[in-house]
CSV table of C-alpha atoms in Angstrom, one decimal:
chain,number,residue,atom,x,y,z
A,1,UNK,CA,5.5,-2.3,-0.3
A,2,UNK,CA,3.6,-3.1,-3.5
A,3,UNK,CA,4.5,-1.0,-6.5
A,4,UNK,CA,1.9,1.0,-8.3
A,5,UNK,CA,1.7,0.4,-12.0
A,6,UNK,CA,1.1,3.8,-13.6
A,7,UNK,CA,-0.8,4.8,-16.7
A,8,UNK,CA,-1.1,8.3,-18.1
A,9,UNK,CA,-4.6,8.3,-19.3
A,10,UNK,CA,-8.0,6.8,-18.2
A,11,UNK,CA,-8.2,5.0,-21.5
A,12,UNK,CA,-5.0,3.1,-21.1
A,13,UNK,CA,-5.8,2.4,-17.4
A,14,UNK,CA,-9.2,1.0,-18.2
A,15,UNK,CA,-8.0,-1.0,-21.3
A,16,UNK,CA,-5.1,-2.5,-19.2
A,17,UNK,CA,-7.4,-3.7,-16.4
A,18,UNK,CA,-10.2,-4.9,-18.7
A,19,UNK,CA,-7.5,-6.9,-20.7
A,20,UNK,CA,-6.1,-8.6,-17.7
A,21,UNK,CA,-9.6,-9.6,-16.4
A,22,UNK,CA,-10.5,-10.8,-19.9
A,23,UNK,CA,-7.3,-12.9,-20.0
A,24,UNK,CA,-7.8,-14.5,-16.6
A,25,UNK,CA,-11.6,-15.2,-16.9
A,26,UNK,CA,-11.1,-16.6,-20.4
A,27,UNK,CA,-8.3,-18.9,-19.2
A,28,UNK,CA,-10.5,-20.1,-16.4
A,29,UNK,CA,-13.3,-20.9,-18.8
A,30,UNK,CA,-10.9,-22.9,-21.0
A,31,UNK,CA,-9.3,-24.7,-18.1
A,32,UNK,CA,-12.3,-25.5,-15.9
A,33,UNK,CA,-15.4,-24.8,-18.0
A,34,UNK,CA,-16.5,-21.9,-15.8
A,35,UNK,CA,-15.2,-18.8,-14.1
A,36,UNK,CA,-16.3,-16.6,-11.2
A,37,UNK,CA,-15.7,-12.8,-11.2
A,38,UNK,CA,-16.3,-10.3,-8.4
A,39,UNK,CA,-16.2,-6.5,-8.7
A,40,UNK,CA,-17.3,-3.3,-7.1
A,41,UNK,CA,-20.0,-0.8,-7.8
A,42,UNK,CA,-19.4,3.0,-7.9
A,43,UNK,CA,-18.4,5.1,-10.8
A,44,UNK,CA,-14.7,4.1,-10.9
A,45,UNK,CA,-15.0,0.7,-12.7
A,46,UNK,CA,-17.6,1.8,-15.4
A,47,UNK,CA,-14.9,2.3,-18.1
A,48,UNK,CA,-13.4,-1.0,-17.3
A,49,UNK,CA,-16.8,-2.9,-17.3
A,50,UNK,CA,-17.7,-1.3,-20.7
A,51,UNK,CA,-14.7,-2.7,-22.3
A,52,UNK,CA,-14.8,-6.1,-20.5
A,53,UNK,CA,-18.4,-6.5,-21.7
A,54,UNK,CA,-17.2,-6.7,-25.2
A,55,UNK,CA,-14.8,-9.6,-24.6
A,56,UNK,CA,-15.5,-12.9,-26.4
A,57,UNK,CA,-14.8,-15.2,-23.5
A,58,UNK,CA,-17.8,-17.5,-23.1
A,59,UNK,CA,-19.9,-15.4,-20.8
A,60,UNK,CA,-22.5,-18.1,-20.5
A,61,UNK,CA,-20.1,-20.0,-18.4
A,62,UNK,CA,-19.1,-17.0,-16.2
A,63,UNK,CA,-20.8,-16.0,-12.9
A,64,UNK,CA,-20.5,-12.5,-11.8
A,65,UNK,CA,-21.0,-11.1,-8.2
A,66,UNK,CA,-20.2,-8.1,-6.2
A,67,UNK,CA,-17.4,-7.5,-3.6
A,68,UNK,CA,-19.9,-5.5,-1.6
A,69,UNK,CA,-23.5,-4.0,-1.7
A,70,UNK,CA,-25.7,-1.6,0.0
A,71,UNK,CA,-28.7,-3.1,1.8
A,72,UNK,CA,-31.1,-1.8,-0.8
A,73,UNK,CA,-33.0,-3.5,-3.6
A,74,UNK,CA,-31.8,-3.3,-7.1
A,75,UNK,CA,-34.5,-0.6,-7.9
A,76,UNK,CA,-32.7,1.8,-5.6
A,77,UNK,CA,-30.2,4.2,-7.3
A,78,UNK,CA,-27.7,3.3,-4.5
A,79,UNK,CA,-27.6,-0.3,-5.6
A,80,UNK,CA,-24.2,-1.7,-6.8
A,81,UNK,CA,-26.2,-4.5,-8.6
A,82,UNK,CA,-28.0,-1.8,-10.6
A,83,UNK,CA,-24.6,-0.3,-11.6
A,84,UNK,CA,-23.0,-3.6,-12.6
A,85,UNK,CA,-26.1,-4.7,-14.6
A,86,UNK,CA,-26.1,-1.4,-16.5
A,87,UNK,CA,-22.4,-1.4,-17.4
A,88,UNK,CA,-20.9,-4.9,-17.3
A,89,UNK,CA,-23.8,-7.2,-18.0
A,90,UNK,CA,-24.5,-5.8,-21.4
A,91,UNK,CA,-23.8,-7.1,-24.9
A,92,UNK,CA,-21.9,-10.4,-24.8
A,93,UNK,CA,-21.6,-10.3,-21.0
A,94,UNK,CA,-25.4,-10.3,-20.7
A,95,UNK,CA,-25.2,-14.1,-21.0
A,96,UNK,CA,-23.4,-14.3,-17.6
A,97,UNK,CA,-25.1,-15.5,-14.4
A,98,UNK,CA,-25.4,-12.8,-11.8
A,99,UNK,CA,-25.1,-13.7,-8.1
A,100,UNK,CA,-26.5,-10.7,-6.0
A,101,UNK,CA,-25.4,-9.9,-2.5
A,102,UNK,CA,-28.6,-8.2,-1.6
A,103,UNK,CA,-31.5,-10.4,-0.6
A,104,UNK,CA,-34.9,-9.0,0.7
A,105,UNK,CA,-34.5,-10.4,4.2
A,106,UNK,CA,-35.7,-8.5,7.3
A,107,UNK,CA,-32.1,-7.7,8.5
A,108,UNK,CA,-28.8,-7.0,6.8
A,109,UNK,CA,-27.2,-10.0,8.6
A,110,UNK,CA,-29.8,-12.3,7.3
A,111,UNK,CA,-29.4,-10.9,3.8
A,112,UNK,CA,-25.6,-11.4,4.2
A,113,UNK,CA,-26.1,-15.0,5.3
A,114,UNK,CA,-28.3,-15.6,2.2
A,115,UNK,CA,-25.6,-14.1,0.0
A,116,UNK,CA,-23.0,-16.4,1.7
A,117,UNK,CA,-25.1,-19.4,0.9
A,118,UNK,CA,-25.4,-18.3,-2.8
A,119,UNK,CA,-21.7,-17.8,-3.2
A,120,UNK,CA,-20.9,-21.2,-1.5
A,121,UNK,CA,-23.3,-22.8,-4.0
A,122,UNK,CA,-21.2,-21.4,-6.8
A,123,UNK,CA,-18.7,-23.8,-5.5
A,124,UNK,CA,-15.3,-22.3,-6.0
A,125,UNK,CA,-13.0,-19.4,-5.4
A,126,UNK,CA,-13.0,-16.2,-7.3
A,127,UNK,CA,-10.9,-16.4,-10.5
A,128,UNK,CA,-10.7,-12.7,-10.8
A,129,UNK,CA,-11.5,-9.7,-8.6
A,130,UNK,CA,-11.6,-6.0,-9.3
A,131,UNK,CA,-11.4,-3.6,-6.3
A,132,UNK,CA,-11.8,0.0,-5.7
A,133,UNK,CA,-10.7,2.0,-2.7
A,134,UNK,CA,-12.4,4.9,-0.8
A,135,UNK,CA,-10.6,8.0,0.3
A,136,UNK,CA,-10.8,6.7,3.8
A,137,UNK,CA,-8.9,3.6,2.7
A,138,UNK,CA,-11.9,1.2,2.8
A,139,UNK,CA,-12.1,-1.6,0.3
A,140,UNK,CA,-15.2,-3.7,-0.2
A,141,UNK,CA,-17.2,-2.5,2.8
A,142,UNK,CA,-14.4,-2.8,5.3
A,143,UNK,CA,-14.7,0.7,6.9
A,144,UNK,CA,-12.4,2.2,9.5
A,145,UNK,CA,-13.8,1.9,13.0
A,146,UNK,CA,-16.7,-0.4,11.9
A,147,UNK,CA,-17.6,-3.0,14.5
A,148,UNK,CA,-17.4,-5.6,12.0
A,149,UNK,CA,-14.0,-4.7,10.7
A,150,UNK,CA,-12.0,-7.0,12.8
A,151,UNK,CA,-14.0,-10.1,11.6
A,152,UNK,CA,-13.9,-8.9,7.9
A,153,UNK,CA,-10.1,-8.7,8.1
A,154,UNK,CA,-9.4,-11.9,10.0
A,155,UNK,CA,-7.3,-14.0,7.6
A,156,UNK,CA,-7.9,-17.4,9.4
A,157,UNK,CA,-11.7,-17.5,9.0
A,158,UNK,CA,-13.3,-19.3,6.0
A,159,UNK,CA,-14.4,-17.0,3.2
A,160,UNK,CA,-17.9,-15.6,3.9
A,161,UNK,CA,-20.2,-12.6,3.6
A,162,UNK,CA,-21.1,-10.3,6.4
A,163,UNK,CA,-23.5,-7.5,7.3
A,164,UNK,CA,-22.0,-4.1,8.0
A,165,UNK,CA,-24.0,-1.6,10.1
A,166,UNK,CA,-24.1,2.1,9.1
A,167,UNK,CA,-21.6,4.3,10.8
A,168,UNK,CA,-22.5,6.3,14.0
A,169,UNK,CA,-22.3,10.0,14.5
A,170,UNK,CA,-21.8,10.7,10.7
A,171,UNK,CA,-19.1,8.0,10.2
A,172,UNK,CA,-19.2,5.9,7.0
A,173,UNK,CA,-21.1,4.0,5.7
A,174,UNK,CA,-24.3,6.0,5.6
A,175,UNK,CA,-26.3,2.8,4.7
A,176,UNK,CA,-26.0,-0.7,6.0
A,177,UNK,CA,-24.0,-2.9,3.7
A,178,UNK,CA,-23.0,-6.4,2.8
A,179,UNK,CA,-19.4,-7.3,2.2
A,180,UNK,CA,-17.2,-10.3,1.3
A,181,UNK,CA,-14.3,-11.0,3.8
A,182,UNK,CA,-10.5,-10.9,3.4
A,183,UNK,CA,-10.2,-14.7,2.9
A,184,UNK,CA,-12.2,-14.5,-0.3
A,185,UNK,CA,-9.4,-12.1,-1.6
A,186,UNK,CA,-6.7,-14.4,-0.3
A,187,UNK,CA,-8.0,-17.4,-2.2
A,188,UNK,CA,-8.7,-15.5,-5.5
A,189,UNK,CA,-6.7,-16.2,-8.6
A,190,UNK,CA,-6.1,-12.5,-9.5
A,191,UNK,CA,-6.9,-9.3,-7.6
A,192,UNK,CA,-6.6,-6.0,-9.3
A,193,UNK,CA,-7.0,-2.7,-7.3
A,194,UNK,CA,-7.9,0.1,-9.7
A,195,UNK,CA,-7.1,3.6,-8.4
A,196,UNK,CA,-7.6,7.1,-10.1
A,197,UNK,CA,-6.1,10.5,-9.1
A,198,UNK,CA,-3.4,11.8,-6.9
A,199,UNK,CA,-5.5,11.7,-3.7
A,200,UNK,CA,-6.1,7.9,-4.0
A,201,UNK,CA,-2.4,7.3,-4.6
A,202,UNK,CA,-1.6,9.1,-1.4
A,203,UNK,CA,-4.2,7.3,0.6
A,204,UNK,CA,-2.9,3.9,-0.8
A,205,UNK,CA,0.7,4.7,0.1
A,206,UNK,CA,-0.5,5.7,3.7
A,207,UNK,CA,-2.7,2.7,4.2
A,208,UNK,CA,-0.1,0.2,2.8
A,209,UNK,CA,2.2,1.0,5.8
A,210,UNK,CA,-0.6,0.7,8.3
A,211,UNK,CA,-1.8,-1.9,10.9
A,212,UNK,CA,-3.2,-5.1,9.2
A,213,UNK,CA,-5.7,-5.5,12.0
A,214,UNK,CA,-7.3,-2.1,11.2
A,215,UNK,CA,-6.5,-1.0,7.7
A,216,UNK,CA,-7.7,-3.2,4.8
A,217,UNK,CA,-4.9,-2.3,2.3
A,218,UNK,CA,-2.2,-3.3,4.9
A,219,UNK,CA,-4.3,-6.5,5.7
A,220,UNK,CA,-4.3,-7.5,2.0
A,221,UNK,CA,-0.5,-7.0,1.7
A,222,UNK,CA,0.1,-8.9,5.0
A,223,UNK,CA,-2.1,-11.8,4.0
A,224,UNK,CA,-0.3,-12.0,0.6
A,225,UNK,CA,-3.4,-11.4,-1.6
A,226,UNK,CA,-2.3,-11.7,-5.2
A,227,UNK,CA,-2.7,-7.9,-5.5
A,228,UNK,CA,-2.0,-5.8,-8.6
A,229,UNK,CA,-2.4,-2.0,-8.0
A,230,UNK,CA,-3.1,-0.1,-11.3
A,231,UNK,CA,-3.2,3.7,-11.0
A,232,UNK,CA,-3.8,6.5,-13.3
A,233,UNK,CA,-3.1,10.2,-12.6
A,234,UNK,CA,-6.3,11.1,-14.4
A,235,UNK,CA,-8.8,11.7,-11.6
């Protein structure tokens, strides 16, 4: 079982995560001349992104992408690209190169294939990844009972990007999505899972003891993803 690092306030939680991402990305730029970061959309990472955007780490040599995306253009309020541009890619971080997952292809699978090519052209593993988790235990767009879940969680495949259909009979997700696969997380230099509130802690503890073939948190642990779980009681 991976231990949760606990922080009493949202400020200390966000500052800790931002500081670790800054350290890792800055070190990658110094060592390799470039760095690659992947993060989520949603409201949870916003305070982290706002702090990270102020870091002086050579953003013109950093590429930024998403761990997942809804199959909607950036003009749509549901777009994760829209959120990350509005929070992270500001100030100093505006100099970064953004690699979107959404592409205006005729199907979500073709859009995912285009995203896979774009990430492959970036030419390297993720140096740092920030993850969130839904209250159903999903990470990225790896949803319980999704027909793509098995492939998304297969550790022996090469890292890629896949389309995720919308759930049936009211199941999540409500929109088609695009997601990186587990092998991208396995190859990453640093992976931080940021959780807020008592409910998310309970979900994490339940999912960590689950089936690696069906539950993404258990799959990450079984695959030895370099995972750090940073939690704050502030919801």
